[in-house]
Every structure is written in structure tokens, then in C-alpha cells.
mmCIF file of C-alpha atoms in Angstrom:
data_model
loop_
_atom_site.group_PDB
_atom_site.id
_atom_site.type_symbol
_atom_site.label_atom_id
_atom_site.label_comp_id
_atom_site.label_asym_id
_atom_site.label_seq_id
_atom_site.Cartn_x
_atom_site.Cartn_y
_atom_site.Cartn_z
ATOM 1 C CA ARG A 47 -5.790 24.572 65.734
ATOM 2 C CA LEU A 48 -5.385 25.268 69.457
ATOM 3 C CA SER A 49 -5.767 28.451 71.411
ATOM 4 C CA GLU A 50 -2.059 29.136 70.893
ATOM 5 C CA GLY A 51 -2.405 28.679 67.137
ATOM 6 C CA LEU A 52 -1.442 25.883 64.796
ATOM 7 C CA ARG A 53 0.276 22.914 66.402
ATOM 8 C CA ILE A 54 1.187 19.345 65.512
ATOM 9 C CA CYS A 55 -0.532 16.948 67.922
ATOM 10 C CA LEU A 56 0.537 13.366 68.594
ATOM 11 C CA THR A 57 -1.923 10.589 69.158
ATOM 12 C CA PRO A 58 -1.598 6.791 69.264
ATOM 13 C CA VAL A 59 -1.769 5.011 65.931
ATOM 14 C CA LYS A 60 -5.317 4.027 65.086
ATOM 15 C CA GLU A 61 -4.162 0.375 64.605
ATOM 16 C CA VAL A 62 -3.845 -0.036 68.364
ATOM 17 C CA GLU A 63 -7.594 -0.656 68.233
ATOM 18 C CA LEU A 64 -6.877 -3.871 66.314
ATOM 19 C CA VAL A 65 -5.061 -5.456 69.260
ATOM 20 C CA ARG A 66 -7.709 -4.622 71.871
ATOM 21 C CA GLU A 67 -9.020 -7.614 73.769
ATOM 22 C CA PHE A 68 -10.780 -7.307 77.082
ATOM 23 C CA GLY A 69 -12.472 -3.971 77.798
ATOM 24 C CA TYR A 70 -13.325 -2.312 81.137
ATOM 25 C CA SER A 71 -15.134 0.880 81.914
ATOM 26 C CA HIS A 72 -16.173 2.622 85.123
ATOM 27 C CA LYS A 73 -19.181 4.824 85.635
ATOM 28 C CA PRO A 74 -18.508 8.531 86.376
ATOM 29 C CA THR A 75 -17.506 8.861 89.991
ATOM 30 C CA VAL A 76 -15.942 11.342 92.385
ATOM 31 C CA VAL A 77 -12.628 10.036 93.769
ATOM 32 C CA THR A 78 -11.391 11.341 97.134
ATOM 33 C CA GLU A 79 -7.996 10.972 98.740
ATOM 34 C CA PHE A 80 -9.592 8.432 101.142
ATOM 35 C CA ASP A 81 -11.063 6.135 98.439
ATOM 36 C CA LYS A 82 -9.577 2.786 97.689
ATOM 37 C CA ASN A 83 -8.286 2.226 94.179
ATOM 38 C CA VAL A 84 -11.317 2.054 91.859
ATOM 39 C CA LEU A 85 -9.181 0.237 89.238
ATOM 40 C CA ALA A 86 -7.786 -2.456 91.612
ATOM 41 C CA ASP A 87 -9.416 -5.260 89.600
ATOM 42 C CA VAL A 88 -7.610 -4.321 86.396
ATOM 43 C CA LYS A 89 -4.331 -6.271 85.925
ATOM 44 C CA SER A 90 -2.464 -6.509 82.654
ATOM 45 C CA GLU A 91 0.978 -6.308 81.070
ATOM 46 C CA LEU A 92 -0.303 -4.494 77.974
ATOM 47 C CA LEU A 93 -2.885 -1.740 78.453
ATOM 48 C CA GLU A 94 -4.662 1.095 76.674
ATOM 49 C CA VAL A 95 -6.429 3.686 78.860
ATOM 50 C CA GLN A 96 -8.701 6.564 77.765
ATOM 51 C CA ALA A 97 -9.794 8.811 80.593
ATOM 52 C CA GLU A 98 -11.394 12.215 81.152
ATOM 53 C CA ILE A 99 -10.784 13.646 84.643
ATOM 54 C CA GLY A 100 -12.699 16.657 85.939
ATOM 55 C CA VAL A 101 -10.458 18.894 88.018
ATOM 56 C CA MET A 102 -12.174 19.677 91.314
ATOM 57 C CA ASP A 103 -10.407 20.648 94.510
ATOM 58 C CA ALA A 104 -7.653 18.022 94.636
ATOM 59 C CA LYS A 105 -4.054 19.237 94.768
ATOM 60 C CA GLU A 106 -2.876 16.268 92.753
ATOM 61 C CA PHE A 107 -4.283 13.226 90.945
ATOM 62 C CA GLY A 108 -3.019 10.484 88.720
ATOM 63 C CA PHE A 109 -2.460 6.918 87.798
ATOM 64 C CA ASP A 110 -0.216 4.152 89.000
ATOM 65 C CA LEU A 111 0.867 2.472 85.753
ATOM 66 C CA ARG A 112 2.498 -0.835 86.716
ATOM 67 C CA GLY A 113 4.457 0.858 89.514
ATOM 68 C CA ASN A 114 5.141 4.129 87.590
ATOM 69 C CA GLU A 115 3.355 7.203 88.759
ATOM 70 C CA LEU A 116 1.691 9.571 86.273
ATOM 71 C CA LEU A 117 0.893 12.631 88.338
ATOM 72 C CA TYR A 118 -0.926 15.869 87.585
ATOM 73 C CA ASP A 119 -0.182 18.796 89.903
ATOM 74 C CA VAL A 120 -3.333 20.972 89.792
ATOM 75 C CA THR A 121 -1.626 24.129 91.173
ATOM 76 C CA GLU A 122 1.445 23.948 88.912
ATOM 77 C CA LYS A 123 -0.608 22.672 85.923
ATOM 78 C CA LYS A 124 2.201 20.145 85.440
ATOM 79 C CA MET A 125 2.087 16.445 84.490
ATOM 80 C CA THR A 126 4.958 14.192 85.402
ATOM 81 C CA CYS A 127 5.737 10.555 84.576
ATOM 82 C CA CYS A 128 9.029 8.967 85.609
ATOM 83 C CA ASP A 129 11.632 11.715 84.922
ATOM 84 C CA LEU A 130 9.494 13.484 82.336
ATOM 85 C CA GLU A 131 7.275 16.535 82.739
ATOM 86 C CA THR A 132 5.054 18.790 80.639
ATOM 87 C CA GLN A 133 2.779 21.746 81.300
ATOM 88 C CA VAL A 134 -0.914 20.850 80.905
ATOM 89 C CA LYS A 135 -3.912 23.140 81.126
ATOM 90 C CA PRO A 136 -7.374 21.667 81.639
ATOM 91 C CA VAL A 137 -9.795 22.226 78.771
ATOM 92 C CA GLU A 138 -13.157 23.363 80.238
ATOM 93 C CA GLY A 139 -12.070 21.899 83.561
ATOM 94 C CA VAL A 140 -11.165 18.459 82.194
ATOM 95 C CA ILE A 141 -7.876 16.686 81.521
ATOM 96 C CA LYS A 142 -8.154 14.073 78.710
ATOM 97 C CA LEU A 143 -5.629 11.266 78.787
ATOM 98 C CA HIS A 144 -4.873 8.483 76.301
ATOM 99 C CA ILE A 145 -2.244 6.084 77.718
ATOM 100 C CA VAL A 146 -0.607 3.050 76.172
ATOM 101 C CA VAL A 147 1.477 0.774 78.431
ATOM 102 C CA ASP A 148 3.471 -2.192 77.222
ATOM 103 C CA ARG A 149 6.492 -4.276 78.304
ATOM 104 C CA ALA A 150 9.012 -1.570 77.570
ATOM 105 C CA SER A 151 7.237 1.773 77.435
ATOM 106 C CA ILE A 152 4.577 4.146 78.701
ATOM 107 C CA GLU A 153 3.100 6.599 76.206
ATOM 108 C CA VAL A 154 0.917 9.426 77.484
ATOM 109 C CA PHE A 155 -1.117 11.697 75.204
ATOM 110 C CA VAL A 156 -2.818 14.627 76.863
ATOM 111 C CA ASN A 157 -5.854 16.629 75.629
ATOM 112 C CA ASP A 158 -6.095 15.007 72.198
ATOM 113 C CA GLY A 159 -2.318 15.055 71.662
ATOM 114 C CA GLU A 160 -1.709 18.644 72.646
ATOM 115 C CA ARG A 161 1.021 17.318 74.924
ATOM 116 C CA SER A 162 2.728 13.895 74.991
ATOM 117 C CA MET A 163 5.342 12.030 77.017
ATOM 118 C CA PHE A 164 7.145 8.770 76.234
ATOM 119 C CA LYS A 165 9.125 6.587 78.625
ATOM 120 C CA CYS A 166 11.118 3.745 77.020
ATOM 121 C CA SER A 167 12.702 1.209 79.360
ATOM 122 C CA PRO A 168 11.606 -2.242 80.545
ATOM 123 C CA LEU A 169 8.856 -2.132 83.148
ATOM 124 C CA ASP A 170 8.622 -4.455 86.136
ATOM 125 C CA THR A 171 7.403 -7.747 84.765
ATOM 126 C CA GLU A 172 5.888 -8.744 88.142
ATOM 127 C CA ASN A 173 3.829 -5.578 88.525
ATOM 128 C CA LEU A 174 0.658 -5.667 86.396
ATOM 129 C CA SER A 175 -1.330 -3.148 88.506
ATOM 130 C CA LEU A 176 -3.302 -0.156 87.476
ATOM 131 C CA GLY A 177 -4.446 2.489 89.918
ATOM 132 C CA PHE A 178 -6.124 5.901 90.104
ATOM 133 C CA PHE A 179 -5.762 8.255 92.989
ATOM 134 C CA ALA A 180 -6.527 11.754 94.264
ATOM 135 C CA ARG A 181 -4.474 13.690 96.867
ATOM 136 C CA GLY A 182 -5.518 16.741 98.909
ATOM 137 C CA GLY A 183 -9.126 16.733 97.740
ATOM 138 C CA ASN A 184 -11.429 15.333 95.087
ATOM 139 C CA VAL A 185 -11.483 14.786 91.376
ATOM 140 C CA LYS A 186 -14.226 13.461 89.095
ATOM 141 C CA LEU A 187 -13.424 10.453 86.940
ATOM 142 C CA GLU A 188 -15.791 11.546 84.197
ATOM 143 C CA ARG A 189 -15.046 8.725 81.793
ATOM 144 C CA ILE A 190 -12.622 5.858 81.671
ATOM 145 C CA ASN A 191 -12.211 3.028 79.203
ATOM 146 C CA ILE A 192 -9.436 0.459 79.567
ATOM 147 C CA TRP A 193 -8.478 -2.319 77.187
ATOM 148 C CA GLN A 194 -6.135 -5.223 77.718
ATOM 149 C CA LEU A 195 -4.009 -5.468 74.578
ATOM 150 C CA ARG A 196 -2.691 -8.591 72.901
ATOM 151 C CA SER A 197 0.890 -8.716 71.730
ATOM 152 C CA VAL A 198 1.505 -7.889 68.054
ATOM 153 C CA TRP A 199 4.429 -10.352 68.124
ATOM 154 C CA ARG A 200 2.300 -13.501 68.852
#
């Protein structure tokens, strides 16, 4: 049950936890538009990301997912990824994200599945980067957990 009433929410299948390998987390930190990428050391073809981002005074913030931008526009309350977009309202000032990236897709689940976006097309095999950024101000990376995933086909 959400503030708008009953709603079906999508979340990743629980079994994704069975293919988690290497884990990474970062302590809560304020990220400014001038900061270097706090996730620069994370490189992987297959990733799961869980993050809680506190909306402060930034105009935009988001992730670079292997060369694909996941962007939240604070003023418009709109999240975009590739050619997809959805309206997203912070819950008590926080945007919760659960992201799964693999060879051919990006899956984004927002605020415990209240909103979701799926991009299915092959990703750049050379780009294994993960980034987090703020534009036009600051955001607080309240919590982030990242797992490298192993292939289910091997």
C-alpha cells in the first residue's frame, strides 16, 4: 500500500543474492559536483547496486552504469535512463535504488519497486565502469552496497 493506494511493485528476484560474489560498500558521504567519482574503483560486467540517496540542494544526481547515465532531476522529480523516464518522488527526502546491470540489460527499481525501468540491449563490453555524480549542488549518499555478480550460465 502506497500513498496513492494499492499498487503492484516490482523488485529483483530474491535469487539474485545467490550469484553475488565480491561486495563493496561506502560510508555515508556528501557528494558535491566537484568531487571525483567515489565509485571509481568498482569495475565489473555484472553488478547489483542498492543505494539510498538523500536529496539535498543538487539539481541532478545519478549513476554512470557502464557508460549509460541513470539521472534524477530533482526539480522535475523525474528519473531517466537511456530513452526511458519515470516520475519519482523522494520518500522522506530519500530516493532508494536497486539496480541490476548485466551484459544485455539495465534494470532499475525505485523506492522498493514503486517505479521501475528496464533497458534491454547489449552494453559496451569494454566499459566496466560505475560512477556516481551530483550536478548543481550536493546530495548525500546515505547508503550504498554493490556486488559483483557471477554469470548464471557458467
